[in-house]
Short mmCIF file of C-alpha atoms in Angstrom, two decimals:
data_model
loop_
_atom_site.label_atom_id
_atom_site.label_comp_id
_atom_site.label_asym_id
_atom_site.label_seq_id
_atom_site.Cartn_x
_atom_site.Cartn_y
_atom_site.Cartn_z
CA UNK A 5 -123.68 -23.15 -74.92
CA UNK A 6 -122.61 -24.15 -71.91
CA UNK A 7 -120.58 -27.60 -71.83
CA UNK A 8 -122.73 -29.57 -69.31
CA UNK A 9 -125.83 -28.96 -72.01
CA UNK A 10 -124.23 -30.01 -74.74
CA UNK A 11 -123.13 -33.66 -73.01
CA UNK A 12 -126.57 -33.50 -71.69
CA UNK A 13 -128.12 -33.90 -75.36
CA UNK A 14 -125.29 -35.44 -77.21
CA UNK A 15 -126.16 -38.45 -74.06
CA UNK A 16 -129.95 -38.16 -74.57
CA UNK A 17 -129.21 -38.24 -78.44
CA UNK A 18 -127.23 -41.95 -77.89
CA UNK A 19 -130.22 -43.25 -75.67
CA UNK A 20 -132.95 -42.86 -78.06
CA UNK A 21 -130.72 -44.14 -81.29
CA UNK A 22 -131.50 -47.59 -80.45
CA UNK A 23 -135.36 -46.79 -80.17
CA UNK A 24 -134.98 -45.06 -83.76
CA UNK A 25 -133.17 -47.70 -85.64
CA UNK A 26 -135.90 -50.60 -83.82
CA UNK A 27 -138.93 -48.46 -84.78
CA UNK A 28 -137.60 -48.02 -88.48
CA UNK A 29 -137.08 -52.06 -88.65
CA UNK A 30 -140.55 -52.47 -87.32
CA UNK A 31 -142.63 -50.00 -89.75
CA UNK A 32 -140.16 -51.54 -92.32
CA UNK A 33 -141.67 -55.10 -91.18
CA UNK A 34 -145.04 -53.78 -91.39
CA UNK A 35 -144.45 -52.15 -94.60
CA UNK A 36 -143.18 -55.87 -96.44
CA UNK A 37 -146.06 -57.58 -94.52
CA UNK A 38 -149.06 -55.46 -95.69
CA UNK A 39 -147.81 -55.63 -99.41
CA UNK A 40 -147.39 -59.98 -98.82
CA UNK A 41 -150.79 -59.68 -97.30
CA UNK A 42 -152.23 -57.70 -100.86
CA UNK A 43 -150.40 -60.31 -103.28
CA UNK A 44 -151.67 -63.19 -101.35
CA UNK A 45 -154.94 -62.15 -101.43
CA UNK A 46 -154.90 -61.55 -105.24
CA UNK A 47 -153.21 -65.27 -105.90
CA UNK A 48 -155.77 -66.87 -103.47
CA UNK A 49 -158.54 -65.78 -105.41
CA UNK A 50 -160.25 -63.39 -102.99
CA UNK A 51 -162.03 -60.94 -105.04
CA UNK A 52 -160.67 -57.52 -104.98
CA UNK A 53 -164.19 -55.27 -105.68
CA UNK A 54 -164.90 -51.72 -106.22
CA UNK A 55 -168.07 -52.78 -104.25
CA UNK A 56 -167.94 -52.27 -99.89
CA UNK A 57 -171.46 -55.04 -99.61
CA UNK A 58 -169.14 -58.21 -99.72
CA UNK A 59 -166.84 -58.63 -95.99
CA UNK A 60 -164.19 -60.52 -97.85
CA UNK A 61 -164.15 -58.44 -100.57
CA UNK A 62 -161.20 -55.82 -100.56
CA UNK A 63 -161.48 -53.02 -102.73
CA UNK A 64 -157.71 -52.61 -104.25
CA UNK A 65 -157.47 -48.97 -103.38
CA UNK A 66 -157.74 -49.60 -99.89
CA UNK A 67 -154.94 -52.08 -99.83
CA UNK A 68 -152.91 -49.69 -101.91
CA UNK A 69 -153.74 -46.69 -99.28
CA UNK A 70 -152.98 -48.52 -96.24
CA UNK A 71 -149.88 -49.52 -97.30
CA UNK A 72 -148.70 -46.35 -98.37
CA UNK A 73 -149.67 -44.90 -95.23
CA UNK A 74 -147.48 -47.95 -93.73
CA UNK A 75 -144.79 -46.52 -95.79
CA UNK A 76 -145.28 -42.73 -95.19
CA UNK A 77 -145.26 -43.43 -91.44
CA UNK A 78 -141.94 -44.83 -92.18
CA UNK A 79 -140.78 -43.11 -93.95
CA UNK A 80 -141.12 -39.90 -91.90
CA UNK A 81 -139.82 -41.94 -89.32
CA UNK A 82 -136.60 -42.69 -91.21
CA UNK A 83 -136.54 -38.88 -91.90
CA UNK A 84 -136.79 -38.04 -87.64
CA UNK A 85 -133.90 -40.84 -87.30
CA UNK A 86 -131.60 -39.27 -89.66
CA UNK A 87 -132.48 -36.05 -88.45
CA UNK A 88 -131.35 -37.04 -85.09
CA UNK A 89 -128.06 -38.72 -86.21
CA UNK A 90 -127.46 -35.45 -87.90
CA UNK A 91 -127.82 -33.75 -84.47
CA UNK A 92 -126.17 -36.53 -82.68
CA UNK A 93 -122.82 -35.70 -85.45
CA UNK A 94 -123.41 -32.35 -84.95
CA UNK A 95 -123.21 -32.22 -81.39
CA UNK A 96 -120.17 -34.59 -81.18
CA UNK A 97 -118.57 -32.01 -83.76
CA UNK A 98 -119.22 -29.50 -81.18
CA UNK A 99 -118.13 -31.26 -77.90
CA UNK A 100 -114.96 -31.72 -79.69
CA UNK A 101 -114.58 -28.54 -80.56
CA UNK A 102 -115.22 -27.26 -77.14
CA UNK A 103 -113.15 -29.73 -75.52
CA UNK A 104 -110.16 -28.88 -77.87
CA UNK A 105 -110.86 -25.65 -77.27
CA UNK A 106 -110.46 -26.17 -73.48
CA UNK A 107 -107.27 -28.29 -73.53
CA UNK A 108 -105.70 -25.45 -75.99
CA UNK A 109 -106.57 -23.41 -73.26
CA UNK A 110 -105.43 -25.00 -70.78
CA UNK A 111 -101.90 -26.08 -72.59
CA UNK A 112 -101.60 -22.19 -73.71
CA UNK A 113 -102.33 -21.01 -69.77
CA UNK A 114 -99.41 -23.89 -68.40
CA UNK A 115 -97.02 -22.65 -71.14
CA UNK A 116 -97.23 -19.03 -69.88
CA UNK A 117 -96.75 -20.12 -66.48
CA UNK A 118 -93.79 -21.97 -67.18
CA UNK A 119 -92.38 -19.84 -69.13
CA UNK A 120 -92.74 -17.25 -66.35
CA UNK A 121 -91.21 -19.80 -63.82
CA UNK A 122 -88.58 -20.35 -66.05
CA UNK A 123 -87.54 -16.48 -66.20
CA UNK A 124 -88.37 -16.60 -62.60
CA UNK A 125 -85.72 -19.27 -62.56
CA UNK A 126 -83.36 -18.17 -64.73
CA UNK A 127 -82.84 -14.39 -62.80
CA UNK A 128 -82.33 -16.25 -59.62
CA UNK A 129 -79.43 -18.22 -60.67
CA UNK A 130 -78.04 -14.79 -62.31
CA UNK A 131 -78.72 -13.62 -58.46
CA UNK A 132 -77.04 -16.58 -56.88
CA UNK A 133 -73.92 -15.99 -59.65
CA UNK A 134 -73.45 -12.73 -58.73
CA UNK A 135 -74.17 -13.55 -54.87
CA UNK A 136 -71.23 -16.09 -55.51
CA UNK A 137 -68.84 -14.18 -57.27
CA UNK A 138 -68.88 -11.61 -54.24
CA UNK A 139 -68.42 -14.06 -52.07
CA UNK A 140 -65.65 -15.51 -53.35
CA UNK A 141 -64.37 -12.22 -53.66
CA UNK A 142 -64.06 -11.77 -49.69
CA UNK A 143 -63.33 -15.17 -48.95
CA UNK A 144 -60.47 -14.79 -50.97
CA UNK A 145 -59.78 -11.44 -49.19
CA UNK A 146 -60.17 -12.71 -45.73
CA UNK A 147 -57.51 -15.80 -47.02
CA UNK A 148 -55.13 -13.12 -47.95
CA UNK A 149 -55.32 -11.30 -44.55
CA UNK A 150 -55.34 -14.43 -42.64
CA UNK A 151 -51.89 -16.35 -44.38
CA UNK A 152 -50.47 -12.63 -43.59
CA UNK A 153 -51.15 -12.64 -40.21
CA UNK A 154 -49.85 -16.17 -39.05
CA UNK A 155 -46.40 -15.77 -41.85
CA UNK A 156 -44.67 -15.28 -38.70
CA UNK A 157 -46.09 -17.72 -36.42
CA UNK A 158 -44.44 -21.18 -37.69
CA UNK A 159 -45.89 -24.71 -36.56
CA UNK A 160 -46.65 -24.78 -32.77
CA UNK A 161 -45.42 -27.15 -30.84
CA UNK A 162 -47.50 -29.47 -28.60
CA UNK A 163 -46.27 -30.00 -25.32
CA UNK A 164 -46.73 -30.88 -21.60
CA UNK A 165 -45.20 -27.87 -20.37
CA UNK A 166 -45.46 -24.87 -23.30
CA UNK A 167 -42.57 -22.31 -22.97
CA UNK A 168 -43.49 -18.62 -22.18
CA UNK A 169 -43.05 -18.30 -26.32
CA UNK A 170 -44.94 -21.30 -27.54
CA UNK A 171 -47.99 -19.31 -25.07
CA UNK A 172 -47.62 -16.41 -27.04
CA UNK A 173 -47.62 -18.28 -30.51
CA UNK A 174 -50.76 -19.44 -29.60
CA UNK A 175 -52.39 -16.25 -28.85
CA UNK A 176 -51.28 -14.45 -31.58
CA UNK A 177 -52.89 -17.44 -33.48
CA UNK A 178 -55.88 -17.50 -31.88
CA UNK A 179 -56.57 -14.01 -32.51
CA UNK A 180 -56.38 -15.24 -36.26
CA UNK A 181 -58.36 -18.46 -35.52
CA UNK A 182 -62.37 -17.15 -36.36
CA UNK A 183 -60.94 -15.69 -39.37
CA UNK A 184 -59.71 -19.43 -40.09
CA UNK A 185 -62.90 -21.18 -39.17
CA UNK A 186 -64.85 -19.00 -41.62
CA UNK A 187 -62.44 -20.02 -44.49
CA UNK A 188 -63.09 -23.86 -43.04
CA UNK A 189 -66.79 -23.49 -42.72
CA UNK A 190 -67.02 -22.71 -46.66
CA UNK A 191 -64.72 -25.41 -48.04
CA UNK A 192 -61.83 -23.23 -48.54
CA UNK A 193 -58.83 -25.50 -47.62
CA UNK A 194 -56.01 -24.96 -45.36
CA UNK A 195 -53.05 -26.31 -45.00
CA UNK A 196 -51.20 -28.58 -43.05
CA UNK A 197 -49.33 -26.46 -40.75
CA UNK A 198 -52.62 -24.78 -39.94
CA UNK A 199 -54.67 -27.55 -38.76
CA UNK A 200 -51.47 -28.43 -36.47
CA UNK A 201 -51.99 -25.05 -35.24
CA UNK A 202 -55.06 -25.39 -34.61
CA UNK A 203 -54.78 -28.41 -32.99
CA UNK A 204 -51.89 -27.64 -30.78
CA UNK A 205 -54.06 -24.61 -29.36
CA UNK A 206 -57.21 -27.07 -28.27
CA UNK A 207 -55.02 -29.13 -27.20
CA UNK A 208 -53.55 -26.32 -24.23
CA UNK A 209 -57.25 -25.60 -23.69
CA UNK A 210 -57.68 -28.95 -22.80
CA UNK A 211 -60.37 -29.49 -26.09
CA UNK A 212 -58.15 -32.80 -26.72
CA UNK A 213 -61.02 -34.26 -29.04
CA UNK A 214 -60.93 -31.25 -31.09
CA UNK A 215 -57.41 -31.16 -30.82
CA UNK A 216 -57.40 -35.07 -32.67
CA UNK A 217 -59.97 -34.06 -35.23
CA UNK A 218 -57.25 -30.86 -36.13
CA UNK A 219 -54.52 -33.75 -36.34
CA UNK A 220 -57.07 -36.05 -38.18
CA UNK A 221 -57.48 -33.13 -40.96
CA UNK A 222 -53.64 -32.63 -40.71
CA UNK A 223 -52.81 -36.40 -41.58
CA UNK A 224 -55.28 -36.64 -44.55
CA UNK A 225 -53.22 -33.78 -46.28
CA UNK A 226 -50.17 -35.09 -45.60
CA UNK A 227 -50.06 -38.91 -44.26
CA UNK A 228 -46.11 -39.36 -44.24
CA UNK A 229 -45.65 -36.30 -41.44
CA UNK A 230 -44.16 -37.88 -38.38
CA UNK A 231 -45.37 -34.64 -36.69
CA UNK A 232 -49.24 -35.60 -37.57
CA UNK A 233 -48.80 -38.71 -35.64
CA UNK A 234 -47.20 -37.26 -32.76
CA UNK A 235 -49.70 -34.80 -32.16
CA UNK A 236 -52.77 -37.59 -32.93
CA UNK A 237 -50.72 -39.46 -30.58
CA UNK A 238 -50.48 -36.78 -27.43
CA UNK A 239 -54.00 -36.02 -28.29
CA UNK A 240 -55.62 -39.25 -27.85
CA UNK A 241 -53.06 -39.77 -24.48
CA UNK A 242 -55.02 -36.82 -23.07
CA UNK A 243 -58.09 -38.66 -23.98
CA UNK A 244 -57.15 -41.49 -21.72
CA UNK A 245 -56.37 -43.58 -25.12
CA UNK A 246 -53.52 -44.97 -24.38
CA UNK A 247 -53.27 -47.87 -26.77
CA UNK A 248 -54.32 -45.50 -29.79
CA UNK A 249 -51.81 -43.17 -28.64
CA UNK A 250 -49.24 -45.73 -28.86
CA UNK A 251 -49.99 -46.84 -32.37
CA UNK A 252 -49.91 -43.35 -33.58
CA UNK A 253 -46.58 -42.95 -31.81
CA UNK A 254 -45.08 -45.92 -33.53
CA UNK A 255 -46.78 -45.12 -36.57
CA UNK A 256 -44.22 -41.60 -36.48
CA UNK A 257 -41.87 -43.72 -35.62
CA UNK A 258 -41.60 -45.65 -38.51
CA UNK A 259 -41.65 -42.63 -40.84
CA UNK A 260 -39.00 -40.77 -38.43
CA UNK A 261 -37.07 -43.49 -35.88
CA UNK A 262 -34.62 -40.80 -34.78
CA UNK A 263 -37.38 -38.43 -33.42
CA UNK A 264 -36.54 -38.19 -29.45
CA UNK A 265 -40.04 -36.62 -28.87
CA UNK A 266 -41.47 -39.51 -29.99
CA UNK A 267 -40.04 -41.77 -28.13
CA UNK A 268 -40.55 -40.08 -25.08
CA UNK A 269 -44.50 -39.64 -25.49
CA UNK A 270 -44.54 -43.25 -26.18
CA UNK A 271 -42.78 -43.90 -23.09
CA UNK A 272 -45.36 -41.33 -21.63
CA UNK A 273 -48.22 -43.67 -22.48
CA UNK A 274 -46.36 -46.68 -21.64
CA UNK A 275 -46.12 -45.68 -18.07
CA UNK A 276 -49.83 -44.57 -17.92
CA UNK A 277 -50.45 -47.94 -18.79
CA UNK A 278 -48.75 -49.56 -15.99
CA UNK A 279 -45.76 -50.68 -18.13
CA UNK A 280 -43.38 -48.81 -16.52
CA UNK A 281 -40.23 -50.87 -17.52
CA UNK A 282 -41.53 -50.62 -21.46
CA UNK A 283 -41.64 -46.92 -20.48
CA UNK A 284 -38.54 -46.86 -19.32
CA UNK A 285 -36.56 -48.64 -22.50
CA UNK A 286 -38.48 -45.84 -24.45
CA UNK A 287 -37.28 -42.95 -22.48
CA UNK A 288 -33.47 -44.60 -22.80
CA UNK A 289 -33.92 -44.99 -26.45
CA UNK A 290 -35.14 -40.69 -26.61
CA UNK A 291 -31.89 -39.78 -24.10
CA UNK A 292 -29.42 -42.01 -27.10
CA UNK A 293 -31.20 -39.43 -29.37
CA UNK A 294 -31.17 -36.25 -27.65
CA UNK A 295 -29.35 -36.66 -23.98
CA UNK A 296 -30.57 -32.93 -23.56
CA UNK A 297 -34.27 -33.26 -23.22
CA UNK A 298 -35.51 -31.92 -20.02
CA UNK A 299 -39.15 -33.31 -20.80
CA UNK A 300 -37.63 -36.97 -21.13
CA UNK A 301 -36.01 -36.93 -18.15
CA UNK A 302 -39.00 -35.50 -16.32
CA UNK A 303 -41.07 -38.47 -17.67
CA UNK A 304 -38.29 -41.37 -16.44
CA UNK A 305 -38.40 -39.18 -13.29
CA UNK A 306 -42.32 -39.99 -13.11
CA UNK A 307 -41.92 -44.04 -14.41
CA UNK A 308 -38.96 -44.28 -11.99
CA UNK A 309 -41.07 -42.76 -9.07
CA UNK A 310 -44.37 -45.47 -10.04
CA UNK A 311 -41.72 -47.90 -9.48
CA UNK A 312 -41.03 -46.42 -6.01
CA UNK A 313 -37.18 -46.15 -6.75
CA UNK A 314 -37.14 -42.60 -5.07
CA UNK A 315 -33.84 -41.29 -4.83
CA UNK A 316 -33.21 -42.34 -9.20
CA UNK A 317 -36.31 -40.23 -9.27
CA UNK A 318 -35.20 -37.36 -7.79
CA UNK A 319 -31.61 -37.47 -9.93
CA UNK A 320 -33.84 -37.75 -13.11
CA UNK A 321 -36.11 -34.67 -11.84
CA UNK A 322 -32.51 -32.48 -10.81
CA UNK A 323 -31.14 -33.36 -14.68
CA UNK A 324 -34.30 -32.07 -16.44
CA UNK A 325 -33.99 -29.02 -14.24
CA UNK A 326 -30.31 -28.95 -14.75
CA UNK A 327 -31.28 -28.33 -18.34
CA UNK A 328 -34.58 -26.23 -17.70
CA UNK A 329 -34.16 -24.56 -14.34
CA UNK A 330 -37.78 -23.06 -14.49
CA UNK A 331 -39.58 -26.51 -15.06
CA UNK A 332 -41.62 -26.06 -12.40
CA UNK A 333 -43.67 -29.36 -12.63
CA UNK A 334 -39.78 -31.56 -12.23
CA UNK A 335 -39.00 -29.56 -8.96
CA UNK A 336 -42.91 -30.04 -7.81
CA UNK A 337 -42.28 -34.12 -8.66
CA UNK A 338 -38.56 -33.67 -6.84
CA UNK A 339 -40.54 -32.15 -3.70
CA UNK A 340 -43.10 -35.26 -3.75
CA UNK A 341 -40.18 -38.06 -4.05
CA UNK A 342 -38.38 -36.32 -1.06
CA UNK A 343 -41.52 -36.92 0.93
CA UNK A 344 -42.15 -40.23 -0.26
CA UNK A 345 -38.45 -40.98 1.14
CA UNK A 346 -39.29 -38.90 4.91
CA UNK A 347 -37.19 -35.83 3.93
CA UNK A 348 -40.04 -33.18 4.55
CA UNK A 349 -37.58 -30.17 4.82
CA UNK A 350 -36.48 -30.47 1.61
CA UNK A 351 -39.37 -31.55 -0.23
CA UNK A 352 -41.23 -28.01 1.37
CA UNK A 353 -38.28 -26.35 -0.72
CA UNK A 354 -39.01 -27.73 -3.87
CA UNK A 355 -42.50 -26.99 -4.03
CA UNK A 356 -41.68 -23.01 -2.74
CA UNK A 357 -39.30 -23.51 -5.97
CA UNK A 358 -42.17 -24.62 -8.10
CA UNK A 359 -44.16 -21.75 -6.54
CA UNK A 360 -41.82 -19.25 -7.39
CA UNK A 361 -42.62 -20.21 -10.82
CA UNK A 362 -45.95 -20.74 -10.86
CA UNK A 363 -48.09 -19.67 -8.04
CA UNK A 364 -51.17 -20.56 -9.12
CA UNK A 365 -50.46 -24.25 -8.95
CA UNK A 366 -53.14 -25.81 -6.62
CA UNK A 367 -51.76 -29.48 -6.14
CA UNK A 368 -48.08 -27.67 -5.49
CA UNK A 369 -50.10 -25.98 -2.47
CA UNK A 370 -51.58 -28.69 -1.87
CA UNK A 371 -48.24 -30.73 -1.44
CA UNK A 372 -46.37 -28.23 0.42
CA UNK A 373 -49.48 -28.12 2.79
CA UNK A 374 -48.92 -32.23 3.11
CA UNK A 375 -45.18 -31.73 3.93
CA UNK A 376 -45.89 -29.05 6.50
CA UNK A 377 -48.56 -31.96 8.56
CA UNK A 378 -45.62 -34.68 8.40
CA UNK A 379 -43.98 -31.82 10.06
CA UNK A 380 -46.29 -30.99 12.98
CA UNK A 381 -46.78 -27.71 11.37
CA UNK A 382 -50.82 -27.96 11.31
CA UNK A 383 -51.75 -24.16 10.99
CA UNK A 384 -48.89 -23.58 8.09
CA UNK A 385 -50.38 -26.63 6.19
CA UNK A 386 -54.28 -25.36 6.60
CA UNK A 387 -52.79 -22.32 5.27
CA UNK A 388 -51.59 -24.09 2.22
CA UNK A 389 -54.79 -25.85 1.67
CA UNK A 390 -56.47 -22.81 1.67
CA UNK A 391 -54.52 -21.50 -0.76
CA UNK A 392 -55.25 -24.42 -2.87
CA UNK A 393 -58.84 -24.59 -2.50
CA UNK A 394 -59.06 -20.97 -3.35
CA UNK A 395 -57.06 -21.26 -6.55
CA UNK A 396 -59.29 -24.32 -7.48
CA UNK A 397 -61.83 -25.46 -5.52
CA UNK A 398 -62.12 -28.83 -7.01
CA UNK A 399 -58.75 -29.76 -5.64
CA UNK A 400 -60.02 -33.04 -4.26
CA UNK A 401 -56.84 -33.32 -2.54
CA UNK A 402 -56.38 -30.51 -0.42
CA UNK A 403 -60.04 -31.07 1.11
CA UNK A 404 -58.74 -34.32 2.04
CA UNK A 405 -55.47 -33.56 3.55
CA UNK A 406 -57.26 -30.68 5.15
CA UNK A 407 -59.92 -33.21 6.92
CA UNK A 408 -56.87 -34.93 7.93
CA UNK A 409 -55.44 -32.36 9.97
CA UNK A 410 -59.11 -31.23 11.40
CA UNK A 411 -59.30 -35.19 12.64
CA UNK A 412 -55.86 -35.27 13.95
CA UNK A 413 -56.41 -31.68 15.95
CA UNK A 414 -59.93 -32.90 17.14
CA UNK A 415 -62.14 -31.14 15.10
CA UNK A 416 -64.53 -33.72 13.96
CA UNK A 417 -67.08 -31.83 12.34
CA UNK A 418 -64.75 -30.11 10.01
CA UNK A 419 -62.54 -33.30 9.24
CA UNK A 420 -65.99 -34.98 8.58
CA UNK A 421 -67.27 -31.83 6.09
CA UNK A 422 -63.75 -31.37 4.24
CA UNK A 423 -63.60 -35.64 3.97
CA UNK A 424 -67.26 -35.71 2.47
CA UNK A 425 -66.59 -32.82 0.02
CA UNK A 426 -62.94 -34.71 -1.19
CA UNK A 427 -65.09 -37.86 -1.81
CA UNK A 428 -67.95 -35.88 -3.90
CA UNK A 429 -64.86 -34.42 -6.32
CA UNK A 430 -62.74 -37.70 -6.09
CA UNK A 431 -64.66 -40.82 -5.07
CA UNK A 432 -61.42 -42.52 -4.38
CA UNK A 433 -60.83 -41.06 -1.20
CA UNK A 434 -63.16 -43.08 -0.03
CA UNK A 435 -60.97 -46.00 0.07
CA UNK A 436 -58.26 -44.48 1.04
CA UNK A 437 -60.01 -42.75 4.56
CA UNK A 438 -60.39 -46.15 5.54
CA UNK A 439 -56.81 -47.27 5.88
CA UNK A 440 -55.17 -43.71 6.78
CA UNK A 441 -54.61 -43.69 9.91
CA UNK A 442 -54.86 -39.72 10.26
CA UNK A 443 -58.49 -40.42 10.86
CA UNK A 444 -58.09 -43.04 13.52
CA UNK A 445 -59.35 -40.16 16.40
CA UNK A 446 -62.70 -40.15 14.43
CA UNK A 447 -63.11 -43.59 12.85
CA UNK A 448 -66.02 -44.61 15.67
CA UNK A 449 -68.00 -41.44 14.93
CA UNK A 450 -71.36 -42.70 13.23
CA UNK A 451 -71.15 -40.14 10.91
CA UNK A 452 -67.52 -40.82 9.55
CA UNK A 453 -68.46 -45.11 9.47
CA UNK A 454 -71.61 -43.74 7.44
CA UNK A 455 -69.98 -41.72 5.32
CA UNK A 456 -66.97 -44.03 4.30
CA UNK A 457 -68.49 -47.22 5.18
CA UNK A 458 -71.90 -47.10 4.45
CA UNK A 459 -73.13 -47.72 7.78
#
């Protein structure tokens, strides 16, 4: 029988038991009342007659009939009650039958499913195991293969100007490098020396943020490395960080006070900072250390030149390449000093020194070009800016001293298109077209007073 059918009657069963139980109390009633009625007419003394002539005579049968059909109609009454509480018990018995019946069901059909999610379960963690296990098999493989190829390669060092050798270390690492990243990407650690690595080679790609995370990853396995803190320190000089790259300077310092690089990079930052006589104590204190360093004497050549003392400059620059004859940035800074003090001649031959060395140097052609207009020499020094542009064309400098020749050999329209495109890399030479006085033949033009004065 269908469910809905059975709590159809077992409800209409419950509606009608109050009907049942008031008609039973009511024929009940009537029953007791007819029987009072017959005594009482007995003890009052109304004649109970076999004769039907007298109206207040009752003949005793007929009381006795009427009330047992009083009691008959009860009684079969009573009978269709029970009968129905007997159906109502019945029905209940089966409702709860069918409703256990159901939730068995339904327990028995969630038991199968989880047990089949559970196996379901169960084989993909076997999967993932196995998945796991391989994968730590070739991980462990590609670690193998990696520490073998970068045995030879060492800890590279992190300078301004990397030797032909330090280069090369950082190729052959490089090539190595993905192979590392992998090993990174899925928590298998390196070690020390190869996050220095791997900072030293963003850092001569110019990445200098990655190049601090690298150091950053360095330092937490090995805080007490002086050489942690002196790359975090170059790093975040790059970054334009100065003060940061201070404290991580001292910071090396106190772990390692007789380190002359460190010194000198803090004396490096000093100067970029404007505190070019703190600089300069800093680069003494490196020279006590290690007299011999060609990079710390290029950097007091720099400090010394901010400070406009020229000529110590240039002996500064000459001992650095005294040490390291192919340091082609000290004989490019030598060649700007010796212009700085009117000696154009010689400055031209320090930057064809620096060009010897490296040729694709823009500012050096740049410079040269700059030496050559002191000189007169206006079609030798376009040829030099040319040469710069072409090797970068966002040398902001050699489109401005190239408008400054086209002004001073009365080409307007070119000194006006070179000056606009030097102010669009280098917004600075804005300022400074209105004081040089290489642009005094075109100063009135509307165009020049609208491009550098806003007219």
């Amino acid at each position: 029988m269908n469910i809905f059918k059975l709590a159809g009657l077992l409800l209409f069963s419950i509606l009608i038991l109050p009907y049942s139980v008031s008609s039973i109390s009511n024929e009940s009633s009537l029953y007791n009342n007819t029987a009072i009625n017959n005594t009482t007419m007995l003890h009052s003394g109304i004649a109970v007659s076999s004769s039907g002539n007298d109206s207040n005579v009752m003949d005793e049968q007929d009381c006795l009939v009427l009330a047992n059909q009083n009691l008959d109609r009860s009684l079969n009454l009573l009978n269709s009650i029970l009968n129905s509480i007997m159906l109502l018990l019945a029905l209940i018995s089966i409702l709860v039958v069918v409703l256990s019946g159901a939730a068995t069901y339904v327990l028995n059909d969630f038991r199968k499913k989880f047990k089949e999610a559970r196996t379901e379960a169960q084989k993909s963690i076997n999967d993932a195991t196995e998945s796991s296990k391989s994968l730590d098999k070739i991980l462990f493989s590609a670690k193998e293969r990696y520490e073998k190829e970068t045995a030879d390669i060492g800890i590279i060092s992190m300078e301004k100007t990397p030797s032909k050798d330090v280069l090369q270390k950082v190729k052959e690492f490089d090539s190595s490098a993905e192979t590392a990243n992998v090993l990174d990407t899925f928590g298998i650690k390196l070690n020390f020396d190869d996050y220095l690595n791997f900072a030293s080679s963003n850092y001569y790609k110019g990445n200098y943020k990655r190049a601090l995370e690298f150091s950053n990853r360095a330092l937490e396995i090995d805080p007490a490395s002086p050489l942690g803190w002196i790359y975090k320190g170059a790093s975040l000089d790059e970054m334009g960080k100065y003060g940061e790259a201070i404290k991580a300077y001292e910071k090396a310092l106190e772990i390692d006070p007789k380190n002359a690089d460190t010194w000198s990079n803090k004396g490096v930052s000093l100067n970029n900072l404007g505190k070019y006589e703190d600089a300069m104590k800093a680069y003494e204190k490196a020279l006590e250390i290690d007299p011999e360093n060609a990079d710390t004497w290029y950097n007091k050549g720099v400090s010394l030149d901010e400070m406009g003392k020229y000529e110590d400059a240039i002996k500064a620059y000459e001992k650095a390449i005294e040490i390291y004859p192919y340091y082609a940035e000290a004989w490019s800074n030598k060649g700007v000093s010796l212009d700085n003090m009117g000696k154009y001649e010689g400055a031209i031959k320090a930057y064809e020194k620096a060009i010897e060395i490296d040729p694709d140097d823009a500012d050096v052609w740049s410079n040269k070009g700059l030496s050559l207009t002191n000189l007169g020499k206006y079609e030798d020094s376009i040829k030099a800016y040319e040469k710069a542009i072409k090797i970068d064309p966002d040398c902001a400098g050699a489109w401005f001293n190239n408008a400054c020749i086209f002004s001073l050999t009365g080409q307007t329209e070119n000194a006006i298109k070179f000056l606009k495109r030097s102010i669009e890399l280098d917004i600075s030479f804005k300022e400074k077209a209105q004081t040089d006085e290489d642009f005094d033949n075109i100063k009135d033009e509307p165009e020049f007073r609208k491009l550098v004065y806003d007219e």
